[in-house]
mmCIF file of C-alpha atoms in Angstrom:
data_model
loop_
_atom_site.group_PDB
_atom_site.id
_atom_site.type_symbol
_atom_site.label_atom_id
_atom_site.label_comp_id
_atom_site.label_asym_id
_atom_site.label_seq_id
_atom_site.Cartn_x
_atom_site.Cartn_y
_atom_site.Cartn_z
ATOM 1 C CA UNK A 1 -112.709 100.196 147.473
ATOM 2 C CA UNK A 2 -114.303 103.177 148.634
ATOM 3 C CA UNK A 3 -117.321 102.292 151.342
ATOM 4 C CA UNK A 4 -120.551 104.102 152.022
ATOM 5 C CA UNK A 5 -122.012 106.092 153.888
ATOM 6 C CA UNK A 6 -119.088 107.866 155.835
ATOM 7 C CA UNK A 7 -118.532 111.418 157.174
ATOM 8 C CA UNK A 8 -117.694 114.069 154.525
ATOM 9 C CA UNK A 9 -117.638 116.755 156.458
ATOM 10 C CA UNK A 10 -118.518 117.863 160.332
ATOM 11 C CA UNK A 11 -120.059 121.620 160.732
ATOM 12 C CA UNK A 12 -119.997 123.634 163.972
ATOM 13 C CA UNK A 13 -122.266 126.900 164.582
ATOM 14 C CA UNK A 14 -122.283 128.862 168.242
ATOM 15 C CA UNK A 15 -120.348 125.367 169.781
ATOM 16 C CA UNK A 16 -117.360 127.167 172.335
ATOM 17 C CA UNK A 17 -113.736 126.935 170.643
ATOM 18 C CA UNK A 18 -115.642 125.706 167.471
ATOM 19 C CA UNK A 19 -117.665 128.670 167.066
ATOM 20 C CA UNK A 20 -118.012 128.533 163.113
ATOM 21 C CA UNK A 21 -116.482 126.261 161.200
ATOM 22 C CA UNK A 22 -116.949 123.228 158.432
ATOM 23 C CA UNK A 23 -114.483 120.724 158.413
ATOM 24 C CA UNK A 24 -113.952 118.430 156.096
ATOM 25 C CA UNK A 25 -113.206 114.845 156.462
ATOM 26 C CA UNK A 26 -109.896 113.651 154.356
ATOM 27 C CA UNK A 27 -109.736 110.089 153.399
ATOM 28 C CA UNK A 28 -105.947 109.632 154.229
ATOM 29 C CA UNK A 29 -105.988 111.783 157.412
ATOM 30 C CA UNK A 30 -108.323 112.406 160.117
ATOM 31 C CA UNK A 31 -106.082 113.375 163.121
ATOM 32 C CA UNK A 32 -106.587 116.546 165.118
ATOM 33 C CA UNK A 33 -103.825 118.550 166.018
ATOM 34 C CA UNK A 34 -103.498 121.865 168.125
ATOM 35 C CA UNK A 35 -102.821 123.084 171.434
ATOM 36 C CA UNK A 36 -104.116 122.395 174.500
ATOM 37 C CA UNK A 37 -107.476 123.450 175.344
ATOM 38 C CA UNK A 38 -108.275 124.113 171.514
ATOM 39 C CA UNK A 39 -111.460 122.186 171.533
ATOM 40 C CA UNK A 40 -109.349 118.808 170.063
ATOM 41 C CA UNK A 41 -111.496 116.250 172.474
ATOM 42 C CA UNK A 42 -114.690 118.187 171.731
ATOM 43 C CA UNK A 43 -114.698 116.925 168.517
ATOM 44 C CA UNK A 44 -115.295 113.164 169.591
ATOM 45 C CA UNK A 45 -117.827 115.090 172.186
ATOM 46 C CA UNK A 46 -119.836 116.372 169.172
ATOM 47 C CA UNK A 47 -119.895 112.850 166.876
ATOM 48 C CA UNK A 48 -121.178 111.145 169.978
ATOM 49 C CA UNK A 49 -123.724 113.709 170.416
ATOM 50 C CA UNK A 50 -124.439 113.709 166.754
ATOM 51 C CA UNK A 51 -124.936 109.837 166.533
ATOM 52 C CA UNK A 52 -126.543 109.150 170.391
ATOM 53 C CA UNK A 53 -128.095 112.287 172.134
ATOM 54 C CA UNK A 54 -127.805 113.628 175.194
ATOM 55 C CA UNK A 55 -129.779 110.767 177.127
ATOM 56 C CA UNK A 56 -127.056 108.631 176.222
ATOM 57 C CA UNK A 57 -123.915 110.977 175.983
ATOM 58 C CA UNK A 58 -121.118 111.145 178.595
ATOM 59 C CA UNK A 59 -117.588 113.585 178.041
ATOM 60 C CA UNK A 60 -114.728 111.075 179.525
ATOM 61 C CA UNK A 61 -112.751 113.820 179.023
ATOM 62 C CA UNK A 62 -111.034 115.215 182.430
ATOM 63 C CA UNK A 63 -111.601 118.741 183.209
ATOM 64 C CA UNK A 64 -112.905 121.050 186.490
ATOM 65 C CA UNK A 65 -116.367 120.529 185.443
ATOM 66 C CA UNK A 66 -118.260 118.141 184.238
ATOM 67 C CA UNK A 67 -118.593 118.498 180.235
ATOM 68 C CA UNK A 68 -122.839 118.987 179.819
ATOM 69 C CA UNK A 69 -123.859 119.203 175.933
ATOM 70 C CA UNK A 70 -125.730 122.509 177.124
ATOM 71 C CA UNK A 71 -122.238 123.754 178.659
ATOM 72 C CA UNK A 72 -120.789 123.027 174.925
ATOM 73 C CA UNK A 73 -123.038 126.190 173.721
ATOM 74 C CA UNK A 74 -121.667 129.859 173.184
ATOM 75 C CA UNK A 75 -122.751 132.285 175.504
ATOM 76 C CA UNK A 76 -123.873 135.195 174.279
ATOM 77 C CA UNK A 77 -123.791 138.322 177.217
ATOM 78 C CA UNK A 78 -127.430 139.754 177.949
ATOM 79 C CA UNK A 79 -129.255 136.791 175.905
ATOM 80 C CA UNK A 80 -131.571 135.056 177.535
ATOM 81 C CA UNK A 81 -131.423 131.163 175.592
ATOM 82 C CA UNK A 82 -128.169 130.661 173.323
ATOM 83 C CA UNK A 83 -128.333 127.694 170.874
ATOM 84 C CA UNK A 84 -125.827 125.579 168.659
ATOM 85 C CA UNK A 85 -125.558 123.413 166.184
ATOM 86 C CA UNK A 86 -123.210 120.678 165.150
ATOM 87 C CA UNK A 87 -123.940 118.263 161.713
ATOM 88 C CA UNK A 88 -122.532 115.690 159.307
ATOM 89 C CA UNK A 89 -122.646 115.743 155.761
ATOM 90 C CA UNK A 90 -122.898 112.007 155.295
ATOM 91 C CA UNK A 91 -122.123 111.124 151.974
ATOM 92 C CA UNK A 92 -124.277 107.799 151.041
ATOM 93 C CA UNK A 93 -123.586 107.533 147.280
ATOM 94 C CA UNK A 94 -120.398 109.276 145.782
ATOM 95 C CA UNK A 95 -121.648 113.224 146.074
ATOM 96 C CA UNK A 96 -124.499 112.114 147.497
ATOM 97 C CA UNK A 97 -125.184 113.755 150.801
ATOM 98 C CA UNK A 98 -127.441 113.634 153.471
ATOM 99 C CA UNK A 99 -127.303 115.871 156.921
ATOM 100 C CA UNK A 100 -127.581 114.582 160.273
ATOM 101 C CA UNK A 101 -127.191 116.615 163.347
ATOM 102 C CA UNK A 102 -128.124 117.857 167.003
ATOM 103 C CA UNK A 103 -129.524 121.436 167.935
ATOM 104 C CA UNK A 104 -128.419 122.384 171.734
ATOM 105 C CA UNK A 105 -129.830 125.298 173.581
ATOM 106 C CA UNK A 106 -127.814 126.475 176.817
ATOM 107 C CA UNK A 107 -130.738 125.684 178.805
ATOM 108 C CA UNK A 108 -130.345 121.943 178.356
ATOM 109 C CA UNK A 109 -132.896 121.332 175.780
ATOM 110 C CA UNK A 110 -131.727 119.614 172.471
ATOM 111 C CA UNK A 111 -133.421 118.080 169.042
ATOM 112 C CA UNK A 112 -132.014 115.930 166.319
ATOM 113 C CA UNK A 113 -132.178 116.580 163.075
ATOM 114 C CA UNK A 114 -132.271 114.779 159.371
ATOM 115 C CA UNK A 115 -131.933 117.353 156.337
ATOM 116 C CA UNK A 116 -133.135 115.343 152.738
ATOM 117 C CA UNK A 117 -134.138 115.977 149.570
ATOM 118 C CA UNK A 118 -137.069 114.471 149.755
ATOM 119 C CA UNK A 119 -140.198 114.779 152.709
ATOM 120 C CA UNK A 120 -140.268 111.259 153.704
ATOM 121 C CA UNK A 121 -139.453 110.636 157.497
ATOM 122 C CA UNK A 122 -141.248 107.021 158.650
ATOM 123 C CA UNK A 123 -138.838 104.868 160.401
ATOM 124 C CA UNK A 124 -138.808 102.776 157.047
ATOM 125 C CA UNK A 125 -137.769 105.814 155.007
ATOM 126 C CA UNK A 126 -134.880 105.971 152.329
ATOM 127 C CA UNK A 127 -133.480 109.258 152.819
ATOM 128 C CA UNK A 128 -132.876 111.124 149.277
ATOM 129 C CA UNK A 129 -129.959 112.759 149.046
ATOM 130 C CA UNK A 130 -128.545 115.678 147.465
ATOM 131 C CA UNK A 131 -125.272 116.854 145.221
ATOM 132 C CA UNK A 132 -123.878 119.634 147.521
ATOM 133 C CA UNK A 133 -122.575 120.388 150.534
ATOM 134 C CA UNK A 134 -124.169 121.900 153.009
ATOM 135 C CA UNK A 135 -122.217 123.765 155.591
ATOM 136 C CA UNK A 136 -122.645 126.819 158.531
ATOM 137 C CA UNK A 137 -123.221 129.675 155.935
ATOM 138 C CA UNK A 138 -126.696 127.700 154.941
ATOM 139 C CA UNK A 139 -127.723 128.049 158.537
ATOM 140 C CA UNK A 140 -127.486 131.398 158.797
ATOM 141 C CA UNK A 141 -129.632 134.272 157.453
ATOM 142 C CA UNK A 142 -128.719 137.652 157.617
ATOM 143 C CA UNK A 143 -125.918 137.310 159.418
ATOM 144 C CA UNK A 144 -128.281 136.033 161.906
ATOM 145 C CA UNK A 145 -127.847 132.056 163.535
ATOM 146 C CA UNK A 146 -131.467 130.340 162.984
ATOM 147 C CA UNK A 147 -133.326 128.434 165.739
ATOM 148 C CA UNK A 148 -134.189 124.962 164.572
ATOM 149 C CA UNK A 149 -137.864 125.882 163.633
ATOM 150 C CA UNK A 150 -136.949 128.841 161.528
ATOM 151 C CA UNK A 151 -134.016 126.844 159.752
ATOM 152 C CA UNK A 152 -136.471 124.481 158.746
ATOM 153 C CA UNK A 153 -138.347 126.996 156.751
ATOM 154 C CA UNK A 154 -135.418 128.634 155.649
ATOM 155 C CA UNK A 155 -133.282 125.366 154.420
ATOM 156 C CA UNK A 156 -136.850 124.941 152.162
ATOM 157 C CA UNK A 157 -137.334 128.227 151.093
ATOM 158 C CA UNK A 158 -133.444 128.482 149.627
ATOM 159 C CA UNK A 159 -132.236 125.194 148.953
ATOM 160 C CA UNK A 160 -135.608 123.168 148.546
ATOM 161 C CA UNK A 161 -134.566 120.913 151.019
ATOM 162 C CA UNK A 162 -136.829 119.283 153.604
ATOM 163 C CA UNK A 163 -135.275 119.043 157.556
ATOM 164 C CA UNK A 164 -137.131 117.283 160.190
ATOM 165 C CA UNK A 165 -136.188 117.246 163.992
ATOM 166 C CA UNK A 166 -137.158 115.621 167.109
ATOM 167 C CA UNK A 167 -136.838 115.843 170.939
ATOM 168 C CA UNK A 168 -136.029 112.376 171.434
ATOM 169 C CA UNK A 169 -134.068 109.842 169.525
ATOM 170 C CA UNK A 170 -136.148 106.858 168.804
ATOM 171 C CA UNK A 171 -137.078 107.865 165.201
ATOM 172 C CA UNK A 172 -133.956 109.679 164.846
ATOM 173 C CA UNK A 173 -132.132 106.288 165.312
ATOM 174 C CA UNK A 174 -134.845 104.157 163.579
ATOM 175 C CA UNK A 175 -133.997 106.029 160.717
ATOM 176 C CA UNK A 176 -130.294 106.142 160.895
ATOM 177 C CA UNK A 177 -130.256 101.849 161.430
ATOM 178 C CA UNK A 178 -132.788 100.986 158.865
ATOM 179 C CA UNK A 179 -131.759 99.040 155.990
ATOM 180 C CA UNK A 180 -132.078 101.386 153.387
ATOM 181 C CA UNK A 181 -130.052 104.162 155.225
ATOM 182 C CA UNK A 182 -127.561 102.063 157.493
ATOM 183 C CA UNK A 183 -125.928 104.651 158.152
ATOM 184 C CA UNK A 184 -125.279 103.340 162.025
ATOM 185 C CA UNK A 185 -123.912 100.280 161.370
ATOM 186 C CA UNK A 186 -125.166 98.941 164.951
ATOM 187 C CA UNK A 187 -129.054 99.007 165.570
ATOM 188 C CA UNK A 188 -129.192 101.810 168.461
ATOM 189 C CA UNK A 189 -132.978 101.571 168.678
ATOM 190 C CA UNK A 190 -133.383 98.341 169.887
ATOM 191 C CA UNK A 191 -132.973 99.550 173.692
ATOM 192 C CA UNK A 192 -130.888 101.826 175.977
ATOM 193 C CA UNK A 193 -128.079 98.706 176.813
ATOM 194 C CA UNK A 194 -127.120 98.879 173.258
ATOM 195 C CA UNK A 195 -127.478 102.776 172.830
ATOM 196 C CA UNK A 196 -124.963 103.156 175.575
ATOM 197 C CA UNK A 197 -122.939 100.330 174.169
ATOM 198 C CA UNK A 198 -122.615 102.358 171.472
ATOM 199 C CA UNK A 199 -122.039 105.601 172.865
ATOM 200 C CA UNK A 200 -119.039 103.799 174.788
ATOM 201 C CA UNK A 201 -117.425 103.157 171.458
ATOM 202 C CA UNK A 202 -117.500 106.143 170.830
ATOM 203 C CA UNK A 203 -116.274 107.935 174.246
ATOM 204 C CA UNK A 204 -113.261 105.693 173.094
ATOM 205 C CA UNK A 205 -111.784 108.136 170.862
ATOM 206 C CA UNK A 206 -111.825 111.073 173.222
ATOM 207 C CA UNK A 207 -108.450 112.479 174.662
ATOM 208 C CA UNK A 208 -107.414 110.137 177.246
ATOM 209 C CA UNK A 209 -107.620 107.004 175.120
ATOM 210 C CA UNK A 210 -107.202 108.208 171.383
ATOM 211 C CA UNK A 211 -103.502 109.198 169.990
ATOM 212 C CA UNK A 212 -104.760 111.961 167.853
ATOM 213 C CA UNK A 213 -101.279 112.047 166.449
ATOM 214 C CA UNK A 214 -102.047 109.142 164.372
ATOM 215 C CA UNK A 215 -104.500 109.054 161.685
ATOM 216 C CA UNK A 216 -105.622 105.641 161.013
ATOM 217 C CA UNK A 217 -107.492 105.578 164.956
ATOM 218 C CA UNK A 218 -109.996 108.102 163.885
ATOM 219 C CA UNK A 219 -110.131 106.564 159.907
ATOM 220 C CA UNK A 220 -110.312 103.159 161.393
ATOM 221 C CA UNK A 221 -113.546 103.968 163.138
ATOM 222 C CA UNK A 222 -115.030 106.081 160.761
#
């Protein structure tokens, strides 16, 4: 029996060796293969990002320098502030999506974000979802990669969609863990011990301690 909600698909936009790219989530198979230094342990970076923050996040991935979410933007020569994005489609019902996702700038600043079809965002909320995809193309306009304020007007003005961010992640997770939604299984919001907790599951399944080559220790946790 197929459960709900799980991951559909996971979207990169301006992330480094990610730099554009949807991929999408197979049922069967959900290893990651390619050389080294392909961006392979980045993607566990970006799902614990996606479902903790930055407050909480920490790469246990070995490298020269310490892996910063900031450090995981694209640099851009001669611009000032360069900015990311990386997202889920979460599908709740079968086609039945909602987005949730984190907005980096290089700076250090970040906001998570909830994409809906509807405009309801207390903590209580049902989030209404939606029969399509969404993936990079929708954040861009005119060939041109949207800061987080302007995608919100421009994810309204061409798909009628609402998206709603925030600097911290207490309504974030509120409405992630509520019963309607549930689509963190573990209640995140109740206080940092179990945050971290959490994130720790997650920092699990990064290079040193996940066989990538086998596909049922990513499908198992998802």
């Amino acid at each position: 029996m197929i459960k709900y909600p799980k991951i559909k698909r996971l979207s990169t936009l301006n992330i480094i060796h990610h730099q554009e790219f949807d991929y999408e989530f197979n049922s069967f198979r959900t290893d990651f293969v390619g050389e080294g230094g392909s961006g392979k342990s980045l993607i566990s970076d970006l799902l614990q990002l996606i479902f903790v923050g930055t407050g909480a996040f920490h790469s246990p991935t070995q490298s020269a320098d310490e892996r910063l979410p900031k450090t995981m933007v694209l640099k851009t020569e001669g611009r000032g502030t360069d900015f990311g994005y990386a997202f889920l489609n979460i599908e709740v019902e079968e086609n039945q999506f909602v987005v949730i996702g984190i907005y980096l700038e290089s700076i250090g600043a970040s906001q998570m974000f909830i994409i809906q079809n509807g405009n309801d965002f207390s903590e209580e909320t049902k989030l209404i979802p939606f029969n399509k995809l969404i993936g990079v193309n929708d954040f861009i306009d005119k060939n041109k990669t949207l800061p987080i304020d302007q995608l919100k007007e421009h994810i309204f003005n061409t798909l009628e969609y609402t998206c709603a961010s925030w600097s911290t992640t207490g309504k974030y997770h509120k409405i992630l863990c509520n019963n309607e939604n549930n689509i963190i299984p573990v209640d995140v919001s109740k206080n940092e011990k179990v945050l971290k907790n959490y994130s720790k599951i997650i920092q699990a399944f990064s290079r040193e301690s996940l066989d990538i080559s086998k596909s049922d220790k990513l499908k198992n946790f998802l």
